[in-house]
Coordinates of C-alpha atoms and ligand atoms in Angstrom, one line a residue:
X1 CA -10.2 3.1 -1.1
X2 CA -9.4 -0.5 -1.7
X3 CA -7.8 -2.9 0.9
X4 CA -4.4 -2.7 -0.6
X5 CA -4.4 1.1 -0.5
X6 CA -5.7 1.1 3.1
X7 CA -2.9 -1.3 4.0
X8 CA -0.3 1.0 2.5
X9 CA -1.9 4.0 4.3
X10 CA -1.3 2.2 7.6
X11 CA 2.0 1.0 6.2
X12 CA 0.8 -2.6 6.5
X13 CA 3.0 -3.4 3.6
X14 CA 3.9 -6.9 4.8
X15 CA 0.3 -8.0 5.3
X16 CA 0.0 -11.8 4.6
X17 CA 3.7 -12.4 4.5
X18 CA 5.4 -14.9 6.9
X19 CA 8.8 -13.6 8.0
X20 CA 11.2 -15.7 10.0
X21 CA 13.8 -13.7 11.9
X22 CA 17.0 -15.4 13.1
X23 CA 18.7 -13.5 15.9
X24 CA 22.3 -14.3 16.7
X25 CA 24.6 -13.4 19.6
X26 CA 25.8 -10.0 18.6
X27 CA 25.4 -7.0 20.9
X28 CA 23.0 -5.5 18.3
X29 CA 20.6 -8.4 19.1
X30 CA 18.5 -5.9 21.1
X31 CA 18.0 -3.8 17.9
X32 CA 16.3 -6.8 16.3
X33 CA 13.5 -6.3 18.8
X34 CA 12.5 -3.1 17.0
X35 CA 12.8 -4.9 13.6
X36 CA 10.5 -7.7 14.8
X37 CA 8.0 -5.2 16.2
X38 CA 7.9 -3.1 13.0
X39 CA 7.5 -6.2 10.8
X40 CA 4.5 -7.2 12.9
X41 CA 3.0 -3.7 13.0
X42 CA 3.3 -3.7 9.2
X43 CA 1.2 -6.8 8.9
X44 CA 3.8 -9.6 8.8
X45 CA 3.4 -12.9 10.6
X46 CA 6.8 -13.0 12.4
X47 CA 8.5 -16.1 13.9
X48 CA 11.8 -15.8 15.7
X49 CA 14.6 -18.2 16.1
X50 CA 17.4 -17.3 18.5
X51 CA 20.8 -18.9 18.9
X52 CA 21.9 -19.9 22.4
X53 CA 24.4 -17.0 22.4
X54 CA 21.6 -14.5 21.5
X55 CA 19.6 -15.5 24.6
X56 CA 22.6 -14.4 26.8
X57 CA 22.1 -10.9 25.5
X58 CA 18.3 -10.6 25.3
X59 CA 15.5 -12.7 26.6
X60 CA 13.4 -14.9 24.2
X61 CA 10.4 -13.5 26.1
X62 CA 11.0 -10.1 24.4
X63 CA 10.8 -11.7 21.0
X64 CA 7.9 -13.9 22.0
X65 CA 5.9 -10.8 23.1
X66 CA 6.8 -8.8 20.1
X67 CA 6.2 -11.5 17.5
X68 CA 3.2 -13.1 19.2
X69 CA 4.7 -16.6 18.8
X70 CA 6.8 -18.9 20.9
X71 CA 10.5 -18.3 20.1
X72 CA 12.5 -21.3 19.0
X73 CA 16.0 -21.8 20.4
X74 CA 16.7 -25.4 21.2
X75 CA 16.3 -28.0 18.4
X76 CA 15.3 -30.7 20.8
X77 CA 13.1 -29.0 23.4
X78 CA 9.3 -28.4 23.5
X79 CA 8.4 -30.4 20.4
X80 CA 4.7 -29.6 20.5
X81 CA 3.5 -31.0 17.2
X82 CA 4.5 -33.8 14.9
X83 CA 5.9 -31.5 12.2
X84 CA 9.7 -31.1 12.4
X85 CA 10.0 -27.5 13.7
X86 CA 12.9 -26.3 11.6
X87 CA 11.4 -27.7 8.4
X88 CA 8.0 -26.2 9.3
X89 CA 9.5 -22.7 9.8
X90 CA 11.7 -23.1 6.7
X91 CA 8.6 -24.0 4.7
X92 CA 6.5 -21.3 6.2
X93 CA 8.9 -18.4 5.4
X94 CA 8.2 -16.0 2.6
X95 CA 11.4 -14.3 3.7
X96 CA 14.1 -15.3 6.1
X97 CA 16.1 -12.5 7.8
X98 CA 19.2 -13.1 9.9
X99 CA 19.7 -10.0 12.0
X100 CA 22.1 -9.4 13.5
X101 CA 24.3 -11.8 11.7
X102 CA 27.6 -12.4 13.5
X103 CA 30.8 -13.5 11.8
X104 CA 30.0 -16.9 13.3
X105 CA 26.6 -17.5 11.6
X106 CA 27.9 -16.0 8.4
X107 CA 30.8 -18.5 8.5
X108 CA 28.5 -21.4 9.3
X109 CA 26.0 -20.5 6.5
X110 CA 28.9 -20.0 4.0
X111 CA 30.4 -23.4 4.9
X112 CA 27.1 -25.3 5.0
X113 CA 27.3 -26.0 8.7
X114 CA 23.9 -26.8 10.3
X115 CA 24.4 -27.5 14.0
X116 CA 21.6 -25.6 15.7
X117 CA 18.1 -24.5 15.1
X118 CA 18.9 -21.3 13.2
X119 CA 21.6 -22.7 10.9
X120 CA 19.5 -25.7 10.3
X121 CA 16.4 -23.8 9.4
X122 CA 18.1 -21.3 7.2
X123 CA 19.7 -24.2 5.3
X124 CA 16.4 -25.9 4.9
X125 CA 14.5 -22.9 3.5
X126 CA 13.7 -22.1 -0.1
X127 CA 12.7 -18.6 0.8
X128 CA 14.9 -15.6 0.0
X129 CA 17.4 -14.9 2.8
X130 CA 18.4 -11.4 3.9
X131 CA 21.5 -11.3 6.0
X132 CA 22.2 -8.2 8.2
X133 CA 25.8 -8.3 9.4
X134 CA 26.7 -6.4 12.6
X135 CA 30.1 -6.7 14.3
X136 CA 33.4 -5.1 15.2
X137 CA 35.0 -3.4 12.2
X138 CA 38.1 -5.5 12.2
X139 CA 36.0 -8.7 12.3
X140 CA 33.9 -7.3 9.4
X141 CA 36.9 -6.4 7.3
X142 CA 38.6 -9.8 8.0
X143 CA 39.3 -11.5 4.7
X144 CA 37.6 -14.7 5.8
X145 CA 34.4 -12.9 6.8
X146 CA 34.5 -11.0 3.5
X147 CA 35.1 -14.2 1.6
X148 CA 32.1 -15.8 3.4
X149 CA 29.9 -12.8 2.5
X150 CA 30.9 -13.2 -1.1
X151 CA 30.0 -16.9 -0.9
X152 CA 26.5 -16.1 0.5
X153 CA 26.0 -13.5 -2.3
X154 CA 27.0 -16.0 -4.9
X155 CA 24.4 -18.5 -3.7
X156 CA 21.7 -15.8 -3.9
X157 CA 21.5 -14.5 -0.4
X158 CA 21.1 -10.7 0.0
X159 CA 23.8 -9.5 2.4
X160 CA 23.3 -5.9 3.6
X161 CA 26.2 -3.5 4.2
X162 CA 26.5 -2.5 7.8
X163 CA 26.5 1.2 8.7
X164 CA 29.5 3.2 9.8
X165 CA 29.6 4.8 13.3
X166 CA 30.1 4.2 16.9
X167 CA 30.4 0.5 17.9
X168 CA 29.7 -1.2 21.2
X169 CA 33.4 -2.0 21.5
X170 CA 33.9 1.7 21.9
X171 CA 35.5 2.1 18.5
X172 CA 34.2 3.7 15.4
X173 CA 33.9 2.2 11.9
X174 CA 31.9 -0.1 9.7
X175 CA 29.9 -2.7 11.5
X176 CA 26.8 -1.0 12.9
X177 CA 23.4 -2.6 12.6
X178 CA 21.4 -0.6 10.0
X179 CA 18.4 1.4 10.9
X180 CA 15.1 -0.5 11.0
X181 CA 13.7 1.4 8.0
X182 CA 16.7 0.5 5.9
X183 CA 16.3 -3.2 6.7
X184 CA 12.5 -3.0 6.0
X185 CA 13.2 -1.4 2.6
X186 CA 15.6 -4.2 1.7
X187 CA 13.0 -6.7 2.8
X188 CA 10.3 -5.0 0.8
X189 CA 12.6 -5.0 -2.3
X190 CA 13.1 -8.8 -1.9
X191 CA 9.5 -9.6 -1.4
X192 CA 7.8 -7.2 -3.8
X193 CA 10.5 -6.0 -6.3
X194 CA 10.2 -7.4 -9.8
X195 CA 13.5 -6.0 -11.2
X196 CA 11.4 -4.0 -13.7
X197 CA 14.1 -1.4 -14.1
X198 CA 17.3 -3.4 -13.8
X199 CA 20.2 -1.7 -15.4
X200 CA 18.3 1.6 -16.0
X201 CA 19.5 4.9 -14.8
X202 CA 16.8 7.3 -13.4
X203 CA 17.1 10.9 -12.3
X204 CA 14.2 12.3 -10.3
X205 CA 13.7 15.8 -9.0
X206 CA 11.8 16.3 -5.7
X207 CA 10.7 19.1 -3.4
X208 CA 10.3 22.8 -3.9
X209 CA 12.9 25.3 -5.0
X210 CA 13.9 28.3 -2.9
X211 CA 14.9 31.6 -4.5
X212 CA 16.7 33.9 -2.0
X213 CA 15.4 37.4 -1.4
X214 CA 18.0 38.1 1.2
X215 CA 20.1 36.0 3.6
X216 CA 17.0 35.1 5.7
X217 CA 14.1 35.1 3.3
X218 CA 13.2 33.2 0.2
X219 CA 10.4 32.6 -2.3
X220 CA 9.3 29.0 -2.0
X221 CA 6.3 26.7 -2.3
X222 CA 4.5 24.0 -0.4
X223 CA 6.2 21.0 -1.9
X224 CA 7.5 18.6 0.7
X225 CA 9.3 16.2 -1.7
X226 CA 7.1 13.3 -0.6
X227 CA 6.0 12.5 -4.1
X228 CA 9.5 12.5 -5.7
X229 CA 10.9 10.5 -2.8
X230 CA 8.2 7.9 -3.1
X231 CA 8.9 7.5 -6.8
X232 CA 12.7 7.2 -6.0
X233 CA 11.9 4.4 -3.5
X234 CA 9.7 2.6 -6.0
X235 CA 12.4 2.8 -8.7
X236 CA 15.1 1.6 -6.3
X237 CA 12.8 -1.3 -5.4
X238 CA 12.8 -2.2 -9.1
X239 CA 16.6 -2.2 -9.2
X240 CA 17.1 1.1 -11.1
X241 CA 20.2 3.1 -10.4
X242 CA 18.4 6.1 -8.9
X243 CA 19.7 9.7 -8.3
X244 CA 17.4 12.1 -6.5
X245 CA 18.1 15.8 -7.2
X246 CA 16.4 17.0 -4.1
X247 CA 15.3 20.5 -3.0
X248 CA 14.6 19.3 0.5
X249 CA 16.8 17.9 3.2
X250 CA 13.9 17.0 5.5
X251 CA 13.2 13.5 4.2
X252 CA 15.3 10.3 4.9
X253 CA 17.3 9.2 1.8
X254 CA 15.7 6.0 0.5
X255 CA 17.8 2.9 0.6
X256 CA 20.0 2.5 -2.4
X257 CA 19.3 6.0 -3.8
X258 CA 22.0 8.6 -4.4
X259 CA 21.0 12.1 -3.5
X260 CA 22.2 15.5 -4.7
X261 CA 20.9 18.5 -2.7
X262 CA 20.0 21.7 -4.5
X263 CA 18.3 24.9 -3.5
X264 CA 17.1 27.1 -6.4
X265 CA 15.9 26.5 -9.9
X266 CA 19.3 27.2 -11.6
X267 CA 21.1 24.7 -9.3
X268 CA 18.4 22.2 -10.1
X269 CA 18.7 22.8 -13.8
X270 CA 22.5 22.4 -13.6
X271 CA 22.3 19.1 -11.8
X272 CA 19.5 17.6 -14.0
X273 CA 21.3 18.7 -17.2
X274 CA 24.6 17.2 -15.9
X275 CA 23.0 13.8 -15.5
X276 CA 20.5 13.8 -18.4
X277 CA 22.6 12.6 -21.3
X278 CA 23.6 9.5 -19.4
X279 CA 20.2 8.6 -18.0
X280 CA 17.4 6.3 -19.3
X281 CA 14.5 8.1 -17.5
X282 CA 14.1 11.6 -16.1
X283 CA 11.2 12.5 -13.9
X284 CA 10.5 16.1 -12.8
X285 CA 8.4 15.9 -9.7
X286 CA 9.9 19.0 -8.2
X287 CA 7.8 22.2 -7.8
X288 CA 10.0 24.8 -9.5
X289 CA 9.7 28.5 -8.9
X290 CA 8.8 30.1 -12.2
X291 CA 10.5 33.3 -11.0
X292 CA 13.5 34.4 -9.0
X293 CA 14.5 37.8 -7.6
X294 CA 16.3 39.9 -10.0
X295 CA 18.8 40.8 -7.4
X296 CA 19.5 39.1 -4.0
X297 CA 20.2 41.5 -1.1
X298 CA 23.5 40.6 0.5
X299 CA 22.2 41.8 3.9
X300 CA 18.8 41.3 5.7
X301 CA 16.3 43.8 4.3
X302 CA 15.2 46.2 7.1
X303 CA 11.6 47.2 7.4
X304 CA 12.7 50.6 8.9
X305 CA 14.2 51.4 5.5
X306 CA 10.9 51.7 3.6
X307 CA 7.1 51.6 4.1
X308 CA 6.6 49.3 1.2
X309 CA 8.8 46.9 -0.6
X310 CA 8.8 46.0 -4.3
X311 CA 10.8 43.0 -5.3
X312 CA 11.5 42.7 -9.0
X313 CA 11.3 39.1 -10.3
X314 CA 12.7 37.6 -13.5
X315 CA 11.8 34.3 -15.2
X316 CA 13.6 31.1 -14.2
X317 CA 14.5 28.6 -16.9
X318 CA 11.9 25.9 -17.6
X319 CA 14.1 22.9 -16.8
X320 CA 11.7 20.3 -18.1
X321 CA 11.2 22.1 -21.4
X322 CA 15.0 22.3 -21.8
X323 CA 15.3 18.5 -21.2
X324 CA 12.5 17.9 -23.8
X325 CA 14.4 19.9 -26.4
X326 CA 17.6 17.9 -26.0
X327 CA 16.3 14.4 -25.3
X328 CA 17.8 11.6 -27.4
X329 CA 15.9 8.4 -26.5
X330 CA 15.5 9.2 -22.8
X331 CA 12.0 8.6 -21.3
X332 CA 10.9 12.0 -20.0
X333 CA 8.2 12.4 -17.4
X334 CA 6.7 15.7 -16.2
X335 CA 4.2 16.6 -13.6
X336 CA 1.4 19.2 -13.8
X337 CA 0.2 20.8 -10.6
X338 CA -3.2 22.3 -11.6
X339 CA -6.2 23.7 -9.8
X340 CA -8.6 23.7 -12.8
X341 CA -9.0 22.1 -16.3
X342 CA -6.4 19.6 -15.1
X343 CA -6.5 17.3 -18.2
X344 CA -6.5 20.2 -20.7
X345 CA -3.5 21.9 -19.1
X346 CA -1.8 18.5 -18.7
X347 CA -2.2 17.7 -22.4
X348 CA -0.8 21.1 -23.4
X349 CA 2.3 20.7 -21.1
X350 CA 2.9 17.1 -22.4
X351 CA 3.0 18.3 -26.0
X352 CA 4.8 21.6 -25.5
X353 CA 7.5 20.1 -23.3
X354 CA 8.0 17.1 -25.6
X355 CA 7.3 14.6 -22.8
X356 CA 6.6 10.8 -23.0
X357 CA 4.4 10.9 -19.9
X358 CA 2.8 13.4 -17.7
X359 CA 1.3 13.0 -14.2
X360 CA -1.4 15.6 -13.6
X361 CA -2.6 16.2 -10.1
X362 CA -5.4 18.6 -9.1
X363 CA -3.7 20.3 -6.1
X364 CA -7.0 21.9 -5.1
X365 CA -8.5 18.6 -4.1
X366 CA -8.5 17.3 -0.6
X367 CA -5.9 14.5 -0.3
X368 CA -4.0 15.6 -3.4
X369 CA -0.9 17.6 -4.2
X370 CA 1.4 19.4 -1.8
X371 CA 2.6 18.1 1.6
X372 CA 0.0 15.3 2.1
X373 CA 0.5 11.6 2.2
X374 CA -1.9 10.8 -0.7
X375 CA -2.4 12.0 -4.2
X376 CA -5.1 11.9 -7.0
X377 CA -3.5 11.6 -10.4
X378 CA -4.2 11.2 -14.1
X379 CA -1.4 9.9 -16.2
X380 CA -1.3 11.2 -19.8
X381 CA 0.8 9.5 -22.5
X382 CA 2.5 10.8 -25.6
X383 CA 0.2 8.6 -27.8
X384 CA -2.8 10.6 -26.5
X385 CA -4.1 7.9 -24.2
X386 CA -4.6 8.5 -20.5
X387 CA -5.5 6.8 -17.3
X388 CA -7.3 8.2 -14.2
X389 CA -6.5 6.9 -10.8
X390 CA -8.4 7.1 -7.5
X391 CA -6.9 8.6 -4.3
X392 CA -3.9 6.5 -3.2
X393 CA -0.8 7.0 -1.1
X394 CA 2.1 8.7 -2.7
X395 CA 4.0 5.5 -2.1
X396 CA 1.4 3.6 -4.1
X397 CA 1.3 6.2 -6.8
X398 CA 5.1 6.0 -7.0
X399 CA 4.8 2.3 -7.8
X400 CA 2.1 2.9 -10.4
X401 CA 4.3 5.6 -12.1
X402 CA 7.3 3.2 -12.2
X403 CA 5.2 0.3 -13.5
X404 CA 3.8 2.5 -16.3
X405 CA 7.3 3.7 -17.2
X406 CA 8.7 0.2 -17.2
X407 CA 5.8 -1.0 -19.5
X408 CA 6.8 1.7 -22.0
X409 CA 10.6 1.5 -22.0
Ligands
PMT1 O1 6.4 17.3 -2.9 P1 5.0 17.0 -2.4 O2 4.5 17.8 -1.2 O3 4.8 15.5 -2.3 O4 4.0 17.5 -3.6 C1 4.0 16.8 -4.8 C2 3.8 17.9 -6.0 C3 2.4 18.5 -5.9 C4 4.8 19.0 -5.9 C5 4.0 17.0 -7.3 O5 3.0 16.1 -7.4 C6 3.9 18.0 -8.5 O6 2.8 18.2 -9.1 N1 5.0 18.5 -9.0 C7 5.2 19.4 -10.1 C8 4.9 20.8 -9.6 C9 5.0 21.9 -10.7 O7 5.9 22.6 -10.7 O8 4.1 21.8 -11.6 P2 3.9 22.8 -12.9 O9 2.6 22.5 -13.5 O10 4.2 24.2 -12.4 O11 5.1 22.4 -13.8 C10 5.0 21.4 -14.8 C11 6.3 20.6 -14.9 O12 7.4 21.5 -15.3 C12 6.7 20.0 -13.6 O13 7.2 18.7 -13.9 C13 7.8 20.9 -13.1 O14 8.8 20.2 -12.4 C14 8.4 21.4 -14.4 N2 9.0 22.8 -14.3 C15 8.2 23.8 -14.0 C16 8.7 25.1 -13.9 C17 10.0 25.3 -14.3 N3 10.6 26.6 -14.3 N4 10.8 24.3 -14.7 C18 10.3 23.0 -14.7 O15 11.0 22.1 -15.0

């Protein structure tokens, strides 16, 4: 396993990156502590700048401990080296995050006001800037704040949408600080995304279908959805418009991805078919039950009723085959979950289902296939070429798959 893979396994995805986090005086300032901690745990070299107001809500000591560096607050205090501090941090940053961003700092940045350490440093940086607004709903919806946000977007800053929910002012609405994972996804997209799939619509199926036997039992499989969700995350990072048709509700929805939940193969087929004509790329990573019960019992089957039980099954539609028959320019990707003669079976499926690309995984191998964090895959292409890949995380394989698709679109 190479160093990059190991880093991803440990989620040290920010290794080698310098991230400056600006914390302003919103009540959500304490939530920035978790953000700083996560950035550092994921390998980033994190430097914090706090506004005076922020220090009234949470101590700089917290951010100093979590980042491992002195926290800068006052422009004129503790000048410990000859380099001008705000210029040094502005230069150092690979990414600048302002979180939480109050209406005040948003206004100052939009108007070009640089009157403290944070506003001065953010103005002096050439690094991409990620702004994470968090405030009372009425303040957030105020036309001036919205105009300032538009201004920041126009000059190229990424301004996140706050979440809806309970707010510190004991009201409910839009203005909550987003979850740390959501901010980290946005940061990863800025740092690592290459806009490979800008303007492309992608539909991805994920997870395992469930075919009901009765109201409490079903025929299912071991798919967790991790592979499909990883591909969706990678596609969103490359600016695709992504819809996940998901057979699982267990996993967090990736940032920027639309999700449609389904249960059985026929639901999955209906939702994939409905979106297929309008998409550029369709990826079937779901594990689809080949059979379903011929009849579904309306009440729980009682064991007292019979000594043995025979359940009659009938064939489900082959969704991928159906998409292959009606494709008109879409790039169609299938998976093959095999336990033997992986490449031979993969080639046969690629051709029979009229695919452009097929990801074959040997699910009998340790570290590959169902419900694990890693996978071992070979990618087969329509032009009869193929590539074999070593064990890597599903996150990493998701990026490889998206990269290979982008090269061929
Ligand atoms: O979800 P994880 O726990 O992360 O596991 C990932 C995975 C092992 C499920 C994934 O990597 C994978 O291999 N998915 C495809 C599983 C599968 O159904 O393989 P298959 O060889 O039976 O089917 C071949 C292709 O046809 C697949 O793209 C499948 O989605 C599709 N299919 C299969 C049957 C059917 N009735 N309709 C289909 O569309």
